[in-house]
Amino acid sequence: MHQSALKFGKLFFDVYCNGLANATVVDIGSQNVNGSLKDVCPESLTYIGVDFVEENGVDIVLDDPYKLPFDDESIDVVVCSSCFEHSQFFWLLFLEIVRSLKPGGLLYLNAPSNGSFHRYPFDCWRFYPDSGKALVAWANREGYPLTLLESFIGDQSESNIEDGAAWHDFVAVFVKLAETKNCYETRIVDDLPNFTNGYSSISCSDLNETFISPDHLRTINLNHIVADRDGQIASLNQVVVEYYGQIASLNQAITERNRQIASFNQAVTERDGLIAGLNHAVAELDGRISALYSSRSWRLARPIRWSGRAARRLRSSLLEAPRLVYHQLPLSLGQRSAIRAWYYRLSGADLPGIIHECPESHPGALPQPTSPFTRAALTDAPVKILLIERTVPRQNQDAGSMMIHSFIRVFRDFGHAVTFLPIDLAYDPDYTPNLQALGVTCLHAPEVRSIQQHLAEAGTSYDIILACRPDHTDAMIPVLRAQCPQARLLYETIDLHFVREQRQAELEQNDRMRAHARWRKEQELRIAAAVDCTIVVSEQERQILLKENPKLYVEVIPVVGESFGCGAGFAERCDLVFIGGYEHRPNVDAVVYFVREILPMINQQRPEIRLHVVGSHPPTEITSLACGNVITHGFIPDITELMNQVKISVNPLRFGAGVKGKLITCMSYGVPCVGTSIAVEGMGIVSGRQALVVDTPEQFAAAVLRLYSDQTLWEYLSAEGMALAHQQFSLEVAAQGFTRIFNTVLSPAPRNDLQLERITSQEAYQQPARSHKQQHRQAIEAALASGGEPIITLGFCFVCGHEVAFHTDLMYGFSQPDGSHTPNWRERVVCPECQLNNRMRAAIHLFHLLCAPTPESHLYITEQTTPFFAWCQHHYPHVIGSEYLGDILPTGTTDSHGIRNESLTALSFTDNQFDAILSFDVIEHIPDYLQAFRECLRCLKPGGTMFFTVPFNHQSQHHIVRAELDEAGQIHHLLPPEYHGDPINANGCLCFYHFGWELLEQLRGLGFRDVAAYFYWSQRFGYLGCEQLLFRAVK
């Protein structure tokens, strides 16, 4: 009930009912929907609520909506608000009301004269100004004395659109009398402003009469407003012309800037030549120094040491100067990206050549790797996310990339659509396909000419924008706010850069670095204040930001990764390891510091111990350290073998910030860690429990030697470290963090009708917030079903790709206590064109949304005679289906009808054969269901998906076992036998289980990851039924 209806109802009680005592008020259509007239009814009156549904505010439920259970002339007052427009035969209900009124009894009627179509469950009528007089004539014709005391149309200015103004309430008050002399001397309209087309029996005249509808009046006013706006636009156009002149001037300045950059590039080339000459000179000098040192001449040693330091300082200054120029020049994002791309090409980075020089050979010209149905599913995803990072994440090369790649996996596990936009617009042939395989839309040149172009074209489609790195985010916030006004901006810090830079400045006692760290702090605080949420990796960093600005919204999502497990024992291991990306200065410093200050003390007692230095982009400072006890591997694509060989991870960081991915990676492999306080900050590590924490070189060497020899301590730290990595740095921790963020910033809910919930445990399923959604969905479904069968609902068929009218009947429906039936929504919401029901259409839709198959995907479906398999076979060339035909045919062979025989407990397929296995309501018929899942896991490729449904008891942790098969092959029924339909066997197939939540943990124990139940609902797509779900697990 809208607010204006409540307002007029209260005015009726105030004007007409103040003098009544012990009177009975009957409210027709009393269900409390956003309020009820009971809320404004005087307490002195006896209130009775009447409706045809049993809901809040209803005292009497009608069996027949046109027959009131009251005696003739027994009621003092009847009120009816927001009801007559929904009554198919309101004139019959009107006569019933008049019959029940006492002589002199009052009838208050409120119904819309305007407003939008709104079924509840029908919307049939609107009431114009003369409706009250017509109703009196109808009552008189049927022999009832009835007089209209007053009527009017509520004006739009009475309230806001949201409060009911759009309905323009028609209000009428009747009395069951033939004449009204000396009856009710006041009227509502006497003191009511802003009404139209009123009538009062006192004056027997029409009041504020108008023949122009409120919508027409509003149109006239809008025309005046548009005319005024046109004048303003003309003025703004003149301003735009002036701006164009300014832009032309700016373009000229940019041309001059580009010329300066070209000169700078020439200077860089000359510098490179100078550096090459210096390198040659330094090499000669190094040879002379070695010769002189071997002469043992103390007199010559001092000047030679001085000359070596001077040469190193000269080389460092030559490299530093261009970097300072690059950071200080006022370059655009595009210019900086071009310079970065030039740098990476020269340094041998994995970028695909010069994009703008040979676009015809660039991978951007390749066709889309996803199927058209995957692209359609992503278009209708619950949430659409744009992720902006400096380049494509290389998750096995640095912690920042690992974290961003993990976030993308979390988003896709939620079923959200992710678009990845690298600042350099580069396609990485080694890593971009990895994202595309997850169903991520990857933008790159030449398909996208500029970031600004993409935002202008598609910015309004995004719900969430996640930007990384302060320099890029700071520059892009104004553009993102302008081009993506409805999107919520999230800023991922990776780490707090100003904290790291402050520490480096203090370590090196560098005033210039201190000044830059202060500037960086201002920048990062400015970004945090400008976005909707800032993401940090530890509670420590969160408190640092909140101390500076308590009004910020800051969430903690740590560096997360996989749990790999310990692959070898203490006695099988040797040596130390340091992992890191060496474009990150703290890692370079840590390795040099360890080799020079700590490793000699370790080798003095244990000369056989070696250090393995692993990571991408090692500079000369690192590679030059290679010797018998220092092995510099560089980048290793898969470090599993090495991590099962080394004994200890060393992390001697002297400056830095955030949570260190290198420790999480080593802990997840079961390799114990020794690190400094800075290395373990923000991780909740207790020294001696999950790792050893030491800060001086002597303490560090002693800790390594102790751990290297103590098997008991090693095994304890290994187990506790793996537990810490799983509990606090897993993908599920990130999923929980983003759930909090999305629930906060996406309020109200996202724009898409498809509702998809990822549930990983019974505890998550039982959260109170879910019950509110269920009640809302049940109310919608009850309204749809209230009209009887067939139930016709308009919607969009994902399979057909266009609007349809879904048909639902009561076949296989569920009996209710009152004798009525509710539809089996899962099986009986059928598309009239493709003839697929709710369950099949949802399976096709969500398979493409969650699993993102490509046209070349190899699929196995555990059915072959169903419409679902026929659809998949038509659209995917590499699909195999089967049925269980028993022992009459060897597994892996087909019968005369082409039906393949397979047993899920002993599949005939090879290992790692399929990208996905789809099974719908099959597993419950297999006594040894765990063996069936083991076989599916064996046949899936790494990263492949098990996508399935089974009968599921949402309230039970444990399975409900209905029947058992003993060793002799005899079936024992523990519950009454339950048989399901079988396309092969007319007698049906016995159901052994209704599964419970323990199934998810059992699948994880078998080796599946990302195991979750997905609850789905959508009125638009015809996915009705409040607890529909399916399961997904990844190998």
CSV table of C-alpha atoms in Angstrom, one decimal, residues 383-742:
chain,number,residue,atom,x,y,z
A,383,VAL,CA,27.6,-8.7,-11.7
A,384,LYS,CA,29.9,-7.3,-14.4
A,385,ILE,CA,33.4,-6.4,-13.3
A,386,LEU,CA,36.1,-4.4,-15.1
A,387,LEU,CA,39.6,-5.2,-13.7
A,388,ILE,CA,42.4,-2.7,-14.6
A,389,GLU,CA,46.0,-3.6,-14.1
A,390,ARG,CA,49.3,-2.4,-15.6
A,391,THR,CA,49.8,-5.6,-17.6
A,392,VAL,CA,48.4,-9.2,-17.9
A,393,PRO,CA,49.1,-11.0,-14.5
A,394,ARG,CA,51.8,-13.6,-14.6
A,395,GLN,CA,50.7,-15.5,-11.6
A,396,ASN,CA,53.8,-17.7,-11.4
A,397,GLN,CA,56.2,-14.8,-11.5
A,398,ASP,CA,55.3,-12.3,-8.7
A,399,ALA,CA,53.0,-12.1,-5.7
A,400,GLY,CA,51.0,-9.1,-7.1
A,401,SER,CA,50.1,-11.1,-10.3
A,402,MET,CA,49.3,-14.2,-8.2
A,403,MET,CA,46.9,-12.1,-6.1
A,404,ILE,CA,45.1,-10.5,-9.1
A,405,HIS,CA,44.8,-13.9,-10.8
A,406,SER,CA,43.3,-15.3,-7.6
A,407,PHE,CA,40.8,-12.5,-7.5
A,408,ILE,CA,39.7,-13.2,-11.0
A,409,ARG,CA,39.2,-16.8,-10.1
A,410,VAL,CA,37.1,-15.8,-7.2
A,411,PHE,CA,34.9,-13.5,-9.4
A,412,ARG,CA,34.4,-16.3,-11.9
A,413,ASP,CA,33.6,-18.8,-9.2
A,414,PHE,CA,30.8,-16.4,-8.2
A,415,GLY,CA,29.5,-16.5,-11.8
A,416,HIS,CA,30.4,-12.8,-12.4
A,417,ALA,CA,31.5,-11.6,-15.8
A,418,VAL,CA,35.0,-10.3,-15.7
A,419,THR,CA,36.6,-8.0,-18.3
A,420,PHE,CA,40.4,-7.5,-18.0
A,421,LEU,CA,41.9,-4.3,-19.2
A,422,PRO,CA,45.8,-4.0,-19.1
A,423,ILE,CA,47.1,-0.5,-19.1
A,424,ASP,CA,49.6,-1.3,-21.8
A,425,LEU,CA,46.9,-3.0,-24.0
A,426,ALA,CA,49.3,-5.8,-24.7
A,427,TYR,CA,48.3,-9.3,-25.6
A,428,ASP,CA,50.6,-11.8,-23.7
A,429,PRO,CA,50.6,-15.1,-25.6
A,430,ASP,CA,51.8,-17.0,-22.5
A,431,TYR,CA,49.3,-15.6,-20.0
A,432,THR,CA,46.3,-14.0,-21.8
A,433,PRO,CA,44.9,-17.4,-22.9
A,434,ASN,CA,44.9,-18.5,-19.2
A,435,LEU,CA,42.5,-15.7,-18.4
A,436,GLN,CA,40.4,-16.5,-21.5
A,437,ALA,CA,40.1,-20.1,-20.4
A,438,LEU,CA,38.5,-18.9,-17.2
A,439,GLY,CA,35.8,-17.1,-19.2
A,440,VAL,CA,37.5,-13.6,-18.9
A,441,THR,CA,37.0,-11.1,-21.7
A,442,CYS,CA,40.6,-9.8,-22.3
A,443,LEU,CA,40.9,-6.4,-24.0
A,444,HIS,CA,44.0,-5.6,-26.1
A,445,ALA,CA,45.3,-3.8,-29.1
A,446,PRO,CA,44.4,-3.6,-31.9
A,447,GLU,CA,40.8,-4.4,-31.0
A,448,VAL,CA,40.9,-1.7,-28.4
A,449,ARG,CA,42.6,1.5,-29.6
A,450,SER,CA,42.6,3.2,-26.2
A,451,ILE,CA,41.3,2.8,-22.7
A,452,GLN,CA,39.3,6.0,-23.1
A,453,GLN,CA,37.6,4.6,-26.2
A,454,HIS,CA,36.5,1.4,-24.4
A,455,LEU,CA,35.2,3.3,-21.4
A,456,ALA,CA,33.2,5.6,-23.6
A,457,GLU,CA,31.7,2.6,-25.4
A,458,ALA,CA,31.1,0.2,-22.6
A,459,GLY,CA,31.6,2.0,-19.3
A,460,THR,CA,27.9,2.1,-18.4
A,461,SER,CA,27.7,-1.7,-18.5
A,462,TYR,CA,30.0,-2.3,-15.5
A,463,ASP,CA,28.8,-2.8,-11.9
A,464,ILE,CA,32.3,-3.0,-10.3
A,465,ILE,CA,35.6,-1.5,-11.4
A,466,LEU,CA,38.7,-2.9,-9.6
A,467,ALA,CA,41.8,-0.8,-10.3
A,468,CYS,CA,45.4,-1.6,-9.2
A,469,ARG,CA,48.5,0.4,-8.6
A,470,PRO,CA,48.4,4.0,-7.4
A,471,ASP,CA,49.9,5.8,-10.4
A,472,HIS,CA,47.4,4.3,-12.8
A,473,THR,CA,44.4,4.6,-10.5
A,474,ASP,CA,45.1,8.2,-9.5
A,475,ALA,CA,45.2,9.2,-13.2
A,476,MET,CA,42.1,7.2,-14.1
A,477,ILE,CA,39.6,8.0,-11.3
A,478,PRO,CA,38.1,11.1,-13.0
A,479,VAL,CA,37.7,9.2,-16.3
A,480,LEU,CA,36.1,6.2,-14.5
A,481,ARG,CA,33.7,8.4,-12.6
A,482,ALA,CA,32.6,10.3,-15.8
A,483,GLN,CA,32.3,7.2,-18.1
A,484,CYS,CA,31.1,4.6,-15.6
A,485,PRO,CA,28.8,6.7,-13.3
A,486,GLN,CA,26.9,3.7,-11.8
A,487,ALA,CA,29.9,1.5,-11.2
A,488,ARG,CA,31.4,1.1,-7.8
A,489,LEU,CA,35.2,1.7,-7.7
A,490,LEU,CA,37.5,-0.6,-5.8
A,491,TYR,CA,41.2,0.2,-5.3
A,492,GLU,CA,43.6,-2.8,-4.8
A,493,THR,CA,46.8,-1.4,-3.2
A,494,ILE,CA,48.9,-4.6,-3.7
A,495,ASP,CA,50.8,-3.1,-0.7
A,496,LEU,CA,50.9,0.4,0.7
A,497,HIS,CA,53.6,1.8,-1.5
A,498,PHE,CA,54.3,4.8,0.8
A,499,VAL,CA,55.1,2.4,3.7
A,500,ARG,CA,57.6,0.5,1.6
A,501,GLU,CA,59.2,3.6,0.2
A,502,GLN,CA,59.5,5.2,3.7
A,503,ARG,CA,61.3,2.1,5.0
A,504,GLN,CA,63.7,2.0,2.0
A,505,ALA,CA,64.4,5.7,2.5
A,506,GLU,CA,65.3,5.2,6.2
A,507,LEU,CA,67.4,2.1,5.4
A,508,GLU,CA,69.4,4.0,2.8
A,509,GLN,CA,69.2,7.4,4.6
A,510,ASN,CA,68.1,9.1,1.4
A,511,ASP,CA,66.4,12.5,1.7
A,512,ARG,CA,65.1,12.4,-1.9
A,513,MET,CA,63.4,9.1,-1.2
A,514,ARG,CA,61.9,10.5,2.0
A,515,ALA,CA,60.3,13.3,0.0
A,516,HIS,CA,59.0,10.9,-2.6
A,517,ALA,CA,57.5,8.7,0.1
A,518,ARG,CA,55.7,11.7,1.6
A,519,TRP,CA,54.2,12.5,-1.9
A,520,ARG,CA,53.3,8.9,-2.3
A,521,LYS,CA,51.4,8.9,1.0
A,522,GLU,CA,49.4,11.9,-0.1
A,523,GLN,CA,48.6,10.2,-3.4
A,524,GLU,CA,47.4,6.9,-1.8
A,525,LEU,CA,45.3,8.7,0.8
A,526,ARG,CA,43.7,10.8,-2.0
A,527,ILE,CA,42.9,7.6,-3.9
A,528,ALA,CA,41.4,5.9,-0.9
A,529,ALA,CA,39.1,8.8,-0.2
A,530,ALA,CA,38.0,9.0,-3.9
A,531,VAL,CA,37.0,5.3,-4.3
A,532,ASP,CA,34.1,3.3,-2.8
A,533,CYS,CA,36.4,0.7,-1.1
A,534,THR,CA,40.1,0.3,-0.6
A,535,ILE,CA,41.5,-3.3,-0.4
A,536,VAL,CA,44.7,-4.0,1.6
A,537,VAL,CA,46.4,-7.2,2.4
A,538,SER,CA,46.6,-7.0,6.2
A,539,GLU,CA,44.8,-5.6,9.2
A,540,GLN,CA,48.0,-3.7,10.0
A,541,GLU,CA,47.8,-1.8,6.7
A,542,ARG,CA,44.1,-1.2,7.3
A,543,GLN,CA,44.7,0.4,10.6
A,544,ILE,CA,47.4,2.6,9.0
A,545,LEU,CA,44.9,4.0,6.6
A,546,LEU,CA,42.1,4.4,9.1
A,547,LYS,CA,44.5,6.3,11.4
A,548,GLU,CA,45.0,8.8,8.7
A,549,ASN,CA,41.3,9.0,7.6
A,550,PRO,CA,38.7,7.2,9.9
A,551,LYS,CA,36.0,7.8,7.3
A,552,LEU,CA,37.5,5.4,4.7
A,553,TYR,CA,35.9,2.1,3.8
A,554,VAL,CA,38.9,-0.4,3.9
A,555,GLU,CA,38.6,-4.2,3.6
A,556,VAL,CA,41.3,-6.8,4.2
A,557,ILE,CA,41.8,-9.4,1.5
A,558,PRO,CA,45.2,-11.0,1.9
A,559,VAL,CA,47.5,-12.5,-0.8
A,560,VAL,CA,45.8,-15.8,-1.5
A,561,GLY,CA,46.9,-18.9,-3.3
A,562,GLU,CA,46.5,-22.7,-3.7
A,563,SER,CA,47.3,-25.3,-1.1
A,564,PHE,CA,49.8,-27.8,-2.7
A,565,GLY,CA,50.9,-29.9,0.3
A,566,CYS,CA,54.2,-31.3,1.4
A,567,GLY,CA,55.7,-33.6,-1.3
A,568,ALA,CA,58.8,-34.9,0.5
A,569,GLY,CA,60.0,-35.4,4.1
A,570,PHE,CA,62.8,-33.9,6.1
A,571,ALA,CA,65.5,-36.4,5.2
A,572,GLU,CA,64.8,-36.1,1.4
A,573,ARG,CA,65.6,-32.4,1.3
A,574,CYS,CA,68.6,-30.1,1.3
A,575,ASP,CA,69.5,-26.4,0.6
A,576,LEU,CA,67.7,-23.1,1.0
A,577,VAL,CA,65.5,-21.1,-1.4
A,578,PHE,CA,64.5,-17.5,-2.0
A,579,ILE,CA,61.6,-16.8,-4.3
A,580,GLY,CA,60.7,-13.4,-5.7
A,581,GLY,CA,60.2,-11.1,-8.6
A,582,TYR,CA,63.3,-9.0,-9.0
A,583,GLU,CA,61.6,-5.9,-10.5
A,584,HIS,CA,60.7,-5.4,-6.9
A,585,ARG,CA,63.6,-3.7,-5.2
A,586,PRO,CA,63.1,-5.2,-1.7
A,587,ASN,CA,63.8,-8.7,-3.2
A,588,VAL,CA,67.0,-7.7,-4.8
A,589,ASP,CA,68.2,-6.1,-1.6
A,590,ALA,CA,67.3,-9.2,0.4
A,591,VAL,CA,69.2,-11.6,-1.8
A,592,VAL,CA,72.3,-9.4,-1.9
A,593,TYR,CA,72.1,-8.9,1.9
A,594,PHE,CA,71.7,-12.7,2.6
A,595,VAL,CA,74.6,-13.7,0.3
A,596,ARG,CA,77.0,-11.2,1.7
A,597,GLU,CA,76.1,-11.0,5.4
A,598,ILE,CA,74.3,-14.3,6.3
A,599,LEU,CA,75.3,-17.2,4.0
A,600,PRO,CA,79.0,-17.0,4.9
A,601,MET,CA,78.2,-17.6,8.5
A,602,ILE,CA,76.0,-20.6,7.6
A,603,ASN,CA,78.6,-22.1,5.2
A,604,GLN,CA,81.3,-21.7,7.9
A,605,GLN,CA,79.5,-24.5,9.9
A,606,ARG,CA,77.7,-26.2,7.0
A,607,PRO,CA,79.7,-25.7,3.8
A,608,GLU,CA,77.4,-28.0,1.8
A,609,ILE,CA,74.3,-25.7,2.2
A,610,ARG,CA,73.4,-23.9,-1.0
A,611,LEU,CA,71.0,-21.0,-1.8
A,612,HIS,CA,68.6,-21.4,-4.8
A,613,VAL,CA,67.6,-17.9,-6.0
A,614,VAL,CA,64.3,-18.3,-8.0
A,615,GLY,CA,62.3,-15.6,-9.8
A,616,SER,CA,61.7,-13.5,-12.9
A,617,HIS,CA,63.8,-10.6,-14.2
A,618,PRO,CA,66.9,-11.1,-12.1
A,619,PRO,CA,69.3,-8.1,-12.6
A,620,THR,CA,73.1,-8.3,-12.9
A,621,GLU,CA,73.2,-7.7,-9.1
A,622,ILE,CA,71.6,-11.1,-8.7
A,623,THR,CA,73.1,-13.1,-11.5
A,624,SER,CA,76.6,-11.9,-10.6
A,625,LEU,CA,76.3,-13.6,-7.2
A,626,ALA,CA,76.2,-17.1,-8.8
A,627,CYS,CA,78.9,-19.4,-7.4
A,628,GLY,CA,79.2,-22.9,-5.9
A,629,ASN,CA,76.9,-22.1,-3.0
A,630,VAL,CA,74.5,-19.7,-4.9
A,631,ILE,CA,72.5,-21.0,-7.8
A,632,THR,CA,70.5,-18.4,-9.7
A,633,HIS,CA,67.8,-20.2,-11.6
A,634,GLY,CA,65.9,-17.2,-12.9
A,635,PHE,CA,62.2,-17.8,-13.7
A,636,ILE,CA,60.9,-21.4,-13.3
A,637,PRO,CA,57.4,-21.9,-14.7
A,638,ASP,CA,56.6,-24.7,-12.3
A,639,ILE,CA,58.4,-24.7,-9.0
A,640,THR,CA,56.8,-27.8,-7.6
A,641,GLU,CA,59.8,-30.1,-8.2
A,642,LEU,CA,62.2,-27.6,-6.6
A,643,MET,CA,59.9,-26.9,-3.6
A,644,ASN,CA,59.9,-30.7,-2.9
A,645,GLN,CA,63.7,-30.7,-2.8
A,646,VAL,CA,64.7,-27.6,-0.7
A,647,LYS,CA,64.6,-27.7,3.1
A,648,ILE,CA,64.1,-24.1,4.2
A,649,SER,CA,62.7,-20.8,2.7
A,650,VAL,CA,64.8,-17.8,3.7
A,651,ASN,CA,63.2,-14.3,3.6
A,652,PRO,CA,65.7,-11.7,4.9
A,653,LEU,CA,63.7,-8.6,3.8
A,654,ARG,CA,65.0,-5.3,5.2
A,655,PHE,CA,62.2,-3.1,3.8
A,656,GLY,CA,58.9,-3.6,2.1
A,657,ALA,CA,55.2,-3.5,2.9
A,658,GLY,CA,52.1,-5.8,2.8
A,659,VAL,CA,51.8,-9.6,3.1
A,660,LYS,CA,54.6,-11.4,1.2
A,661,GLY,CA,53.4,-13.9,-1.3
A,662,LYS,CA,56.7,-15.8,-1.2
A,663,LEU,CA,56.0,-17.0,2.3
A,664,ILE,CA,52.5,-18.1,1.5
A,665,THR,CA,53.8,-20.0,-1.5
A,666,CYS,CA,56.5,-21.8,0.5
A,667,MET,CA,54.1,-22.5,3.4
A,668,SER,CA,51.6,-24.0,1.0
A,669,TYR,CA,54.3,-26.5,-0.2
A,670,GLY,CA,55.2,-27.3,3.4
A,671,VAL,CA,58.6,-25.6,3.3
A,672,PRO,CA,59.3,-24.0,6.7
A,673,CYS,CA,60.3,-20.3,6.6
A,674,VAL,CA,62.9,-18.2,8.3
A,675,GLY,CA,62.2,-14.5,7.9
A,676,THR,CA,62.6,-11.0,9.3
A,677,SER,CA,59.9,-9.0,11.1
A,678,ILE,CA,59.2,-7.1,7.9
A,679,ALA,CA,58.9,-10.4,5.9
A,680,VAL,CA,56.2,-11.8,8.2
A,681,GLU,CA,54.3,-8.6,9.0
A,682,GLY,CA,50.5,-8.8,8.7
A,683,MET,CA,50.4,-12.6,8.6
A,684,GLY,CA,49.7,-13.4,12.2
A,685,ILE,CA,52.8,-15.5,12.5
A,686,VAL,CA,54.1,-16.4,15.9
A,687,SER,CA,57.8,-17.1,15.9
A,688,GLY,CA,58.5,-20.7,16.7
A,689,ARG,CA,55.0,-21.8,15.7
A,690,GLN,CA,54.4,-21.1,12.0
A,691,ALA,CA,57.9,-19.8,11.2
A,692,LEU,CA,61.2,-18.5,12.8
A,693,VAL,CA,61.3,-14.7,13.0
A,694,VAL,CA,64.8,-13.1,13.4
A,695,ASP,CA,66.3,-9.7,12.4
A,696,THR,CA,70.1,-9.6,12.8
A,697,PRO,CA,72.5,-11.5,10.5
A,698,GLU,CA,73.8,-13.6,13.4
A,699,GLN,CA,70.3,-14.5,14.6
A,700,PHE,CA,69.3,-15.4,11.0
A,701,ALA,CA,72.2,-17.7,10.5
A,702,ALA,CA,71.7,-19.4,13.8
A,703,ALA,CA,68.0,-19.9,13.1
A,704,VAL,CA,68.7,-21.5,9.7
A,705,LEU,CA,71.3,-23.8,11.1
A,706,ARG,CA,69.0,-24.9,14.0
A,707,LEU,CA,66.1,-25.6,11.7
A,708,TYR,CA,68.3,-27.3,9.1
A,709,SER,CA,69.3,-29.9,11.7
A,710,ASP,CA,66.1,-30.3,13.9
A,711,GLN,CA,63.7,-32.7,12.2
A,712,THR,CA,61.1,-32.3,14.9
A,713,LEU,CA,61.0,-28.5,14.7
A,714,TRP,CA,61.1,-28.7,10.9
A,715,GLU,CA,58.0,-31.0,10.8
A,716,TYR,CA,56.2,-28.9,13.3
A,717,LEU,CA,56.7,-25.6,11.4
A,718,SER,CA,55.9,-27.4,8.1
A,719,ALA,CA,52.5,-28.5,9.4
A,720,GLU,CA,51.6,-25.3,11.1
A,721,GLY,CA,52.7,-23.2,8.1
A,722,MET,CA,50.5,-25.2,5.8
A,723,ALA,CA,47.6,-24.9,8.2
A,724,LEU,CA,48.1,-21.1,8.3
A,725,ALA,CA,48.2,-20.8,4.5
A,726,HIS,CA,45.0,-22.8,4.2
A,727,GLN,CA,43.1,-21.0,6.9
A,728,GLN,CA,44.0,-17.4,6.3
A,729,PHE,CA,45.3,-17.2,2.7
A,730,SER,CA,43.1,-19.5,0.6
A,731,LEU,CA,40.7,-18.5,-2.2
A,732,GLU,CA,37.8,-19.0,0.2
A,733,VAL,CA,39.1,-16.2,2.4
A,734,ALA,CA,39.2,-13.9,-0.6
A,735,ALA,CA,35.7,-15.0,-1.6
A,736,GLN,CA,34.4,-14.1,1.9
A,737,GLY,CA,36.1,-10.7,1.7
A,738,PHE,CA,34.6,-9.9,-1.7
A,739,THR,CA,31.2,-11.0,-0.5
A,740,ARG,CA,31.3,-8.5,2.3
A,741,ILE,CA,32.4,-5.8,-0.2
A,742,PHE,CA,29.8,-6.5,-2.8
